[in-house]
């Protein structure tokens, strides 16, 4: 049987330990979190290069969608007279964004009062999505998903109000081991 290490083991107190949540003092924890984020950022340089390549295929320029992208990439696409990638993605987005799938509250063997409440809750969900700007932001997120492979949003609330904003994949750090699960 393998011997397990205790929480007081030196492994948990190492500066480069991946178990940053086991740090004893908050300053040490902050330092470990920053060091871990920097390691993830360094390991993701291939992903950044590929995202830049895909963005250039779509847009054909250096700065895409307001993001500053380095010009020293090893993946420089040739200028296309007819951008087939862009027209294909734009066509797909136009076709997909016509439909508005909506989560619905469904009842099972419910009384009339409960069914009406479920309908009102569904209308409330639709209104919340509209107020948060989801339907306006949706084509942009679909475009990001087509170009980068992932369309990311950040949802949060302030008080009772829900907000949704776009996040570029270059802004998000994901450890390969955690992202593969």
PDB file of C-alpha atoms in Angstrom:
ATOM      1  CA  UNK A   1       0.000   0.000   0.000  1.00  0.00           C
ATOM      2  CA  UNK A   2       1.333   3.415  -0.944  1.00  0.00           C
ATOM      3  CA  UNK A   3       2.209   5.766   1.861  1.00  0.00           C
ATOM      4  CA  UNK A   4       0.201   9.016   1.836  1.00  0.00           C
ATOM      5  CA  UNK A   5       1.728  12.350   2.735  1.00  0.00           C
ATOM      6  CA  UNK A   6       0.217  14.392   5.524  1.00  0.00           C
ATOM      7  CA  UNK A   7      -0.777  18.044   5.314  1.00  0.00           C
ATOM      8  CA  UNK A   8       2.395  19.024   7.204  1.00  0.00           C
ATOM      9  CA  UNK A   9       4.614  17.359   4.623  1.00  0.00           C
ATOM     10  CA  UNK A  10       7.247  19.604   2.985  1.00  0.00           C
ATOM     11  CA  UNK A  11       5.599  18.947  -0.399  1.00  0.00           C
ATOM     12  CA  UNK A  12       2.717  21.225   0.559  1.00  0.00           C
ATOM     13  CA  UNK A  13       5.053  24.000   1.688  1.00  0.00           C
ATOM     14  CA  UNK A  14       7.206  24.102  -1.433  1.00  0.00           C
ATOM     15  CA  UNK A  15       7.222  27.390  -3.275  1.00  0.00           C
ATOM     16  CA  UNK A  16       6.441  25.750  -6.612  1.00  0.00           C
ATOM     17  CA  UNK A  17       3.845  23.365  -5.240  1.00  0.00           C
ATOM     18  CA  UNK A  18       0.663  22.995  -7.240  1.00  0.00           C
ATOM     19  CA  UNK A  19      -1.281  22.732  -3.990  1.00  0.00           C
ATOM     20  CA  UNK A  20      -1.392  26.472  -3.379  1.00  0.00           C
ATOM     21  CA  UNK A  21      -4.542  26.207  -1.254  1.00  0.00           C
ATOM     22  CA  UNK A  22      -2.494  24.438   1.443  1.00  0.00           C
ATOM     23  CA  UNK A  23      -0.253  27.458   2.067  1.00  0.00           C
ATOM     24  CA  UNK A  24      -0.232  28.496   5.700  1.00  0.00           C
ATOM     25  CA  UNK A  25      -0.021  32.257   5.289  1.00  0.00           C
ATOM     26  CA  UNK A  26      -2.128  34.353   2.874  1.00  0.00           C
ATOM     27  CA  UNK A  27       0.925  36.074   1.369  1.00  0.00           C
ATOM     28  CA  UNK A  28       2.467  32.719   0.536  1.00  0.00           C
ATOM     29  CA  UNK A  29      -0.815  31.612  -1.012  1.00  0.00           C
ATOM     30  CA  UNK A  30      -0.993  34.725  -3.190  1.00  0.00           C
ATOM     31  CA  UNK A  31       2.575  34.213  -4.355  1.00  0.00           C
ATOM     32  CA  UNK A  32       1.876  30.594  -5.243  1.00  0.00           C
ATOM     33  CA  UNK A  33      -1.278  31.514  -7.154  1.00  0.00           C
ATOM     34  CA  UNK A  34       0.603  34.136  -9.187  1.00  0.00           C
ATOM     35  CA  UNK A  35       3.464  31.697  -9.862  1.00  0.00           C
ATOM     36  CA  UNK A  36       1.002  29.001 -10.960  1.00  0.00           C
ATOM     37  CA  UNK A  37      -0.829  31.426 -13.261  1.00  0.00           C
ATOM     38  CA  UNK A  38       2.462  32.452 -14.845  1.00  0.00           C
ATOM     39  CA  UNK A  39       3.404  28.804 -15.452  1.00  0.00           C
ATOM     40  CA  UNK A  40       0.032  28.201 -17.113  1.00  0.00           C
ATOM     41  CA  UNK A  41       0.489  31.340 -19.239  1.00  0.00           C
ATOM     42  CA  UNK A  42       3.921  30.132 -20.393  1.00  0.00           C
ATOM     43  CA  UNK A  43       2.545  26.688 -21.242  1.00  0.00           C
ATOM     44  CA  UNK A  44      -0.274  28.229 -23.281  1.00  0.00           C
ATOM     45  CA  UNK A  45       1.884  30.068 -25.795  1.00  0.00           C
ATOM     46  CA  UNK A  46       1.030  27.466 -28.450  1.00  0.00           C
ATOM     47  CA  UNK A  47      -2.671  28.125 -27.876  1.00  0.00           C
ATOM     48  CA  UNK A  48      -2.151  31.867 -28.186  1.00  0.00           C
ATOM     49  CA  UNK A  49      -0.270  31.367 -31.454  1.00  0.00           C
ATOM     50  CA  UNK A  50      -3.016  29.156 -32.854  1.00  0.00           C
ATOM     51  CA  UNK A  51      -5.742  31.603 -31.765  1.00  0.00           C
ATOM     52  CA  UNK A  52      -3.854  34.379 -33.539  1.00  0.00           C
ATOM     53  CA  UNK A  53      -3.549  32.232 -36.657  1.00  0.00           C
ATOM     54  CA  UNK A  54      -7.269  31.428 -36.678  1.00  0.00           C
ATOM     55  CA  UNK A  55      -8.203  35.052 -36.065  1.00  0.00           C
ATOM     56  CA  UNK A  56      -6.025  36.147 -38.986  1.00  0.00           C
ATOM     57  CA  UNK A  57      -7.635  33.533 -41.221  1.00  0.00           C
ATOM     58  CA  UNK A  58     -11.015  35.061 -40.434  1.00  0.00           C
ATOM     59  CA  UNK A  59     -10.120  38.738 -40.378  1.00  0.00           C
ATOM     60  CA  UNK A  60      -6.840  38.999 -42.227  1.00  0.00           C
ATOM     61  CA  UNK A  61      -5.528  41.763 -39.963  1.00  0.00           C
ATOM     62  CA  UNK A  62      -3.286  42.108 -36.941  1.00  0.00           C
ATOM     63  CA  UNK A  63      -5.849  43.344 -34.394  1.00  0.00           C
ATOM     64  CA  UNK A  64      -8.980  41.225 -34.258  1.00  0.00           C
ATOM     65  CA  UNK A  65     -12.188  42.227 -32.484  1.00  0.00           C
ATOM     66  CA  UNK A  66     -10.456  44.849 -30.396  1.00  0.00           C
ATOM     67  CA  UNK A  67      -7.714  42.490 -29.170  1.00  0.00           C
ATOM     68  CA  UNK A  68      -4.080  43.385 -29.684  1.00  0.00           C
ATOM     69  CA  UNK A  69      -2.314  40.444 -31.242  1.00  0.00           C
ATOM     70  CA  UNK A  70       1.442  40.120 -31.705  1.00  0.00           C
ATOM     71  CA  UNK A  71       2.650  40.328 -35.297  1.00  0.00           C
ATOM     72  CA  UNK A  72       5.632  37.999 -34.886  1.00  0.00           C
ATOM     73  CA  UNK A  73       3.763  34.755 -35.445  1.00  0.00           C
ATOM     74  CA  UNK A  74       5.087  31.745 -37.271  1.00  0.00           C
ATOM     75  CA  UNK A  75       1.583  31.197 -38.661  1.00  0.00           C
ATOM     76  CA  UNK A  76       1.126  34.003 -41.159  1.00  0.00           C
ATOM     77  CA  UNK A  77      -1.662  33.216 -43.620  1.00  0.00           C
ATOM     78  CA  UNK A  78      -1.498  34.462 -47.174  1.00  0.00           C
ATOM     79  CA  UNK A  79      -3.898  37.220 -48.184  1.00  0.00           C
ATOM     80  CA  UNK A  80      -6.910  35.632 -49.819  1.00  0.00           C
ATOM     81  CA  UNK A  81      -8.754  37.494 -52.579  1.00  0.00           C
ATOM     82  CA  UNK A  82     -11.998  35.850 -51.442  1.00  0.00           C
ATOM     83  CA  UNK A  83     -11.984  35.035 -47.757  1.00  0.00           C
ATOM     84  CA  UNK A  84     -13.745  31.671 -47.791  1.00  0.00           C
ATOM     85  CA  UNK A  85     -13.235  31.211 -44.050  1.00  0.00           C
ATOM     86  CA  UNK A  86     -14.975  34.484 -43.238  1.00  0.00           C
ATOM     87  CA  UNK A  87     -17.887  33.927 -45.623  1.00  0.00           C
ATOM     88  CA  UNK A  88     -18.407  30.372 -44.331  1.00  0.00           C
ATOM     89  CA  UNK A  89     -18.389  31.462 -40.680  1.00  0.00           C
ATOM     90  CA  UNK A  90     -20.659  34.459 -41.349  1.00  0.00           C
ATOM     91  CA  UNK A  91     -23.128  32.217 -43.197  1.00  0.00           C
ATOM     92  CA  UNK A  92     -23.163  29.698 -40.361  1.00  0.00           C
ATOM     93  CA  UNK A  93     -23.699  32.418 -37.767  1.00  0.00           C
ATOM     94  CA  UNK A  94     -26.579  33.904 -39.769  1.00  0.00           C
ATOM     95  CA  UNK A  95     -28.251  30.502 -40.017  1.00  0.00           C
ATOM     96  CA  UNK A  96     -27.708  29.444 -36.402  1.00  0.00           C
ATOM     97  CA  UNK A  97     -28.555  32.756 -34.756  1.00  0.00           C
ATOM     98  CA  UNK A  98     -32.014  32.859 -36.375  1.00  0.00           C
ATOM     99  CA  UNK A  99     -33.243  30.386 -33.763  1.00  0.00           C
ATOM    100  CA  UNK A 100     -33.497  31.436 -30.151  1.00  0.00           C
ATOM    101  CA  UNK A 101     -33.389  28.331 -27.957  1.00  0.00           C
ATOM    102  CA  UNK A 102     -34.798  29.123 -24.557  1.00  0.00           C
ATOM    103  CA  UNK A 103     -34.737  27.167 -21.298  1.00  0.00           C
ATOM    104  CA  UNK A 104     -38.260  26.344 -20.188  1.00  0.00           C
ATOM    105  CA  UNK A 105     -39.726  25.496 -16.807  1.00  0.00           C
ATOM    106  CA  UNK A 106     -41.745  22.292 -17.300  1.00  0.00           C
ATOM    107  CA  UNK A 107     -44.241  20.719 -14.916  1.00  0.00           C
ATOM    108  CA  UNK A 108     -45.254  17.104 -14.614  1.00  0.00           C
ATOM    109  CA  UNK A 109     -48.811  16.275 -13.498  1.00  0.00           C
ATOM    110  CA  UNK A 110     -49.164  19.768 -12.060  1.00  0.00           C
ATOM    111  CA  UNK A 111     -52.259  21.742 -11.232  1.00  0.00           C
ATOM    112  CA  UNK A 112     -53.406  24.663 -13.375  1.00  0.00           C
ATOM    113  CA  UNK A 113     -51.901  27.137 -10.900  1.00  0.00           C
ATOM    114  CA  UNK A 114     -48.492  25.429 -11.053  1.00  0.00           C
ATOM    115  CA  UNK A 115     -48.592  25.330 -14.872  1.00  0.00           C
ATOM    116  CA  UNK A 116     -49.303  29.051 -15.019  1.00  0.00           C
ATOM    117  CA  UNK A 117     -46.467  29.698 -12.577  1.00  0.00           C
ATOM    118  CA  UNK A 118     -44.112  27.673 -14.810  1.00  0.00           C
ATOM    119  CA  UNK A 119     -45.161  29.764 -17.834  1.00  0.00           C
ATOM    120  CA  UNK A 120     -44.474  32.984 -15.916  1.00  0.00           C
ATOM    121  CA  UNK A 121     -41.082  31.654 -14.815  1.00  0.00           C
ATOM    122  CA  UNK A 122     -40.207  30.848 -18.447  1.00  0.00           C
ATOM    123  CA  UNK A 123     -41.183  34.394 -19.453  1.00  0.00           C
ATOM    124  CA  UNK A 124     -39.037  35.693 -16.581  1.00  0.00           C
ATOM    125  CA  UNK A 125     -36.030  33.725 -17.846  1.00  0.00           C
ATOM    126  CA  UNK A 126     -36.550  35.098 -21.351  1.00  0.00           C
ATOM    127  CA  UNK A 127     -36.813  38.630 -19.989  1.00  0.00           C
ATOM    128  CA  UNK A 128     -33.630  38.199 -17.923  1.00  0.00           C
ATOM    129  CA  UNK A 129     -31.707  37.016 -20.986  1.00  0.00           C
ATOM    130  CA  UNK A 130     -33.019  39.964 -23.002  1.00  0.00           C
ATOM    131  CA  UNK A 131     -32.216  42.497 -20.264  1.00  0.00           C
ATOM    132  CA  UNK A 132     -28.688  41.068 -19.843  1.00  0.00           C
ATOM    133  CA  UNK A 133     -28.065  41.531 -23.578  1.00  0.00           C
ATOM    134  CA  UNK A 134     -27.634  37.832 -24.317  1.00  0.00           C
ATOM    135  CA  UNK A 135     -29.488  37.874 -27.637  1.00  0.00           C
ATOM    136  CA  UNK A 136     -27.429  40.843 -28.834  1.00  0.00           C
ATOM    137  CA  UNK A 137     -24.138  39.213 -27.735  1.00  0.00           C
ATOM    138  CA  UNK A 138     -24.977  35.724 -29.021  1.00  0.00           C
ATOM    139  CA  UNK A 139     -23.741  36.150 -32.643  1.00  0.00           C
ATOM    140  CA  UNK A 140     -20.395  37.429 -31.357  1.00  0.00           C
ATOM    141  CA  UNK A 141     -20.019  34.427 -29.050  1.00  0.00           C
ATOM    142  CA  UNK A 142     -20.941  32.105 -31.922  1.00  0.00           C
ATOM    143  CA  UNK A 143     -18.302  33.789 -34.082  1.00  0.00           C
ATOM    144  CA  UNK A 144     -15.690  33.311 -31.356  1.00  0.00           C
ATOM    145  CA  UNK A 145     -16.665  29.637 -31.125  1.00  0.00           C
ATOM    146  CA  UNK A 146     -16.251  29.219 -34.883  1.00  0.00           C
ATOM    147  CA  UNK A 147     -12.905  31.009 -35.017  1.00  0.00           C
ATOM    148  CA  UNK A 148     -11.200  29.931 -31.783  1.00  0.00           C
ATOM    149  CA  UNK A 149     -13.067  26.716 -31.051  1.00  0.00           C
ATOM    150  CA  UNK A 150     -14.535  28.167 -27.854  1.00  0.00           C
ATOM    151  CA  UNK A 151     -17.028  30.975 -27.276  1.00  0.00           C
ATOM    152  CA  UNK A 152     -16.740  32.226 -23.701  1.00  0.00           C
ATOM    153  CA  UNK A 153     -19.024  34.458 -21.675  1.00  0.00           C
ATOM    154  CA  UNK A 154     -18.782  35.716 -18.125  1.00  0.00           C
ATOM    155  CA  UNK A 155     -22.082  35.865 -16.303  1.00  0.00           C
ATOM    156  CA  UNK A 156     -22.414  37.739 -13.037  1.00  0.00           C
ATOM    157  CA  UNK A 157     -25.007  39.609 -11.084  1.00  0.00           C
ATOM    158  CA  UNK A 158     -25.111  42.845  -9.199  1.00  0.00           C
ATOM    159  CA  UNK A 159     -28.069  42.905  -6.896  1.00  0.00           C
ATOM    160  CA  UNK A 160     -30.963  41.317  -8.774  1.00  0.00           C
ATOM    161  CA  UNK A 161     -29.632  42.270 -12.212  1.00  0.00           C
ATOM    162  CA  UNK A 162     -27.782  39.712 -14.370  1.00  0.00           C
ATOM    163  CA  UNK A 163     -24.958  40.777 -16.691  1.00  0.00           C
ATOM    164  CA  UNK A 164     -23.279  38.829 -19.490  1.00  0.00           C
ATOM    165  CA  UNK A 165     -20.043  39.873 -21.146  1.00  0.00           C
ATOM    166  CA  UNK A 166     -17.784  38.388 -23.770  1.00  0.00           C
ATOM    167  CA  UNK A 167     -14.389  36.938 -22.848  1.00  0.00           C
ATOM    168  CA  UNK A 168     -11.732  36.309 -25.492  1.00  0.00           C
ATOM    169  CA  UNK A 169      -9.987  32.927 -25.187  1.00  0.00           C
ATOM    170  CA  UNK A 170      -6.652  34.770 -24.937  1.00  0.00           C
ATOM    171  CA  UNK A 171      -7.826  36.281 -21.633  1.00  0.00           C
ATOM    172  CA  UNK A 172      -8.585  32.956 -19.945  1.00  0.00           C
ATOM    173  CA  UNK A 173      -5.966  30.732 -18.330  1.00  0.00           C
ATOM    174  CA  UNK A 174      -6.812  27.023 -18.321  1.00  0.00           C
ATOM    175  CA  UNK A 175      -4.420  24.345 -17.176  1.00  0.00           C
ATOM    176  CA  UNK A 176      -4.264  21.562 -19.773  1.00  0.00           C
ATOM    177  CA  UNK A 177      -4.701  18.897 -17.110  1.00  0.00           C
ATOM    178  CA  UNK A 178      -7.818  20.579 -15.704  1.00  0.00           C
ATOM    179  CA  UNK A 179      -9.254  21.418 -19.103  1.00  0.00           C
ATOM    180  CA  UNK A 180      -8.965  17.825 -20.327  1.00  0.00           C
ATOM    181  CA  UNK A 181     -11.254  16.439 -17.624  1.00  0.00           C
TER     182      UNK A 181
END
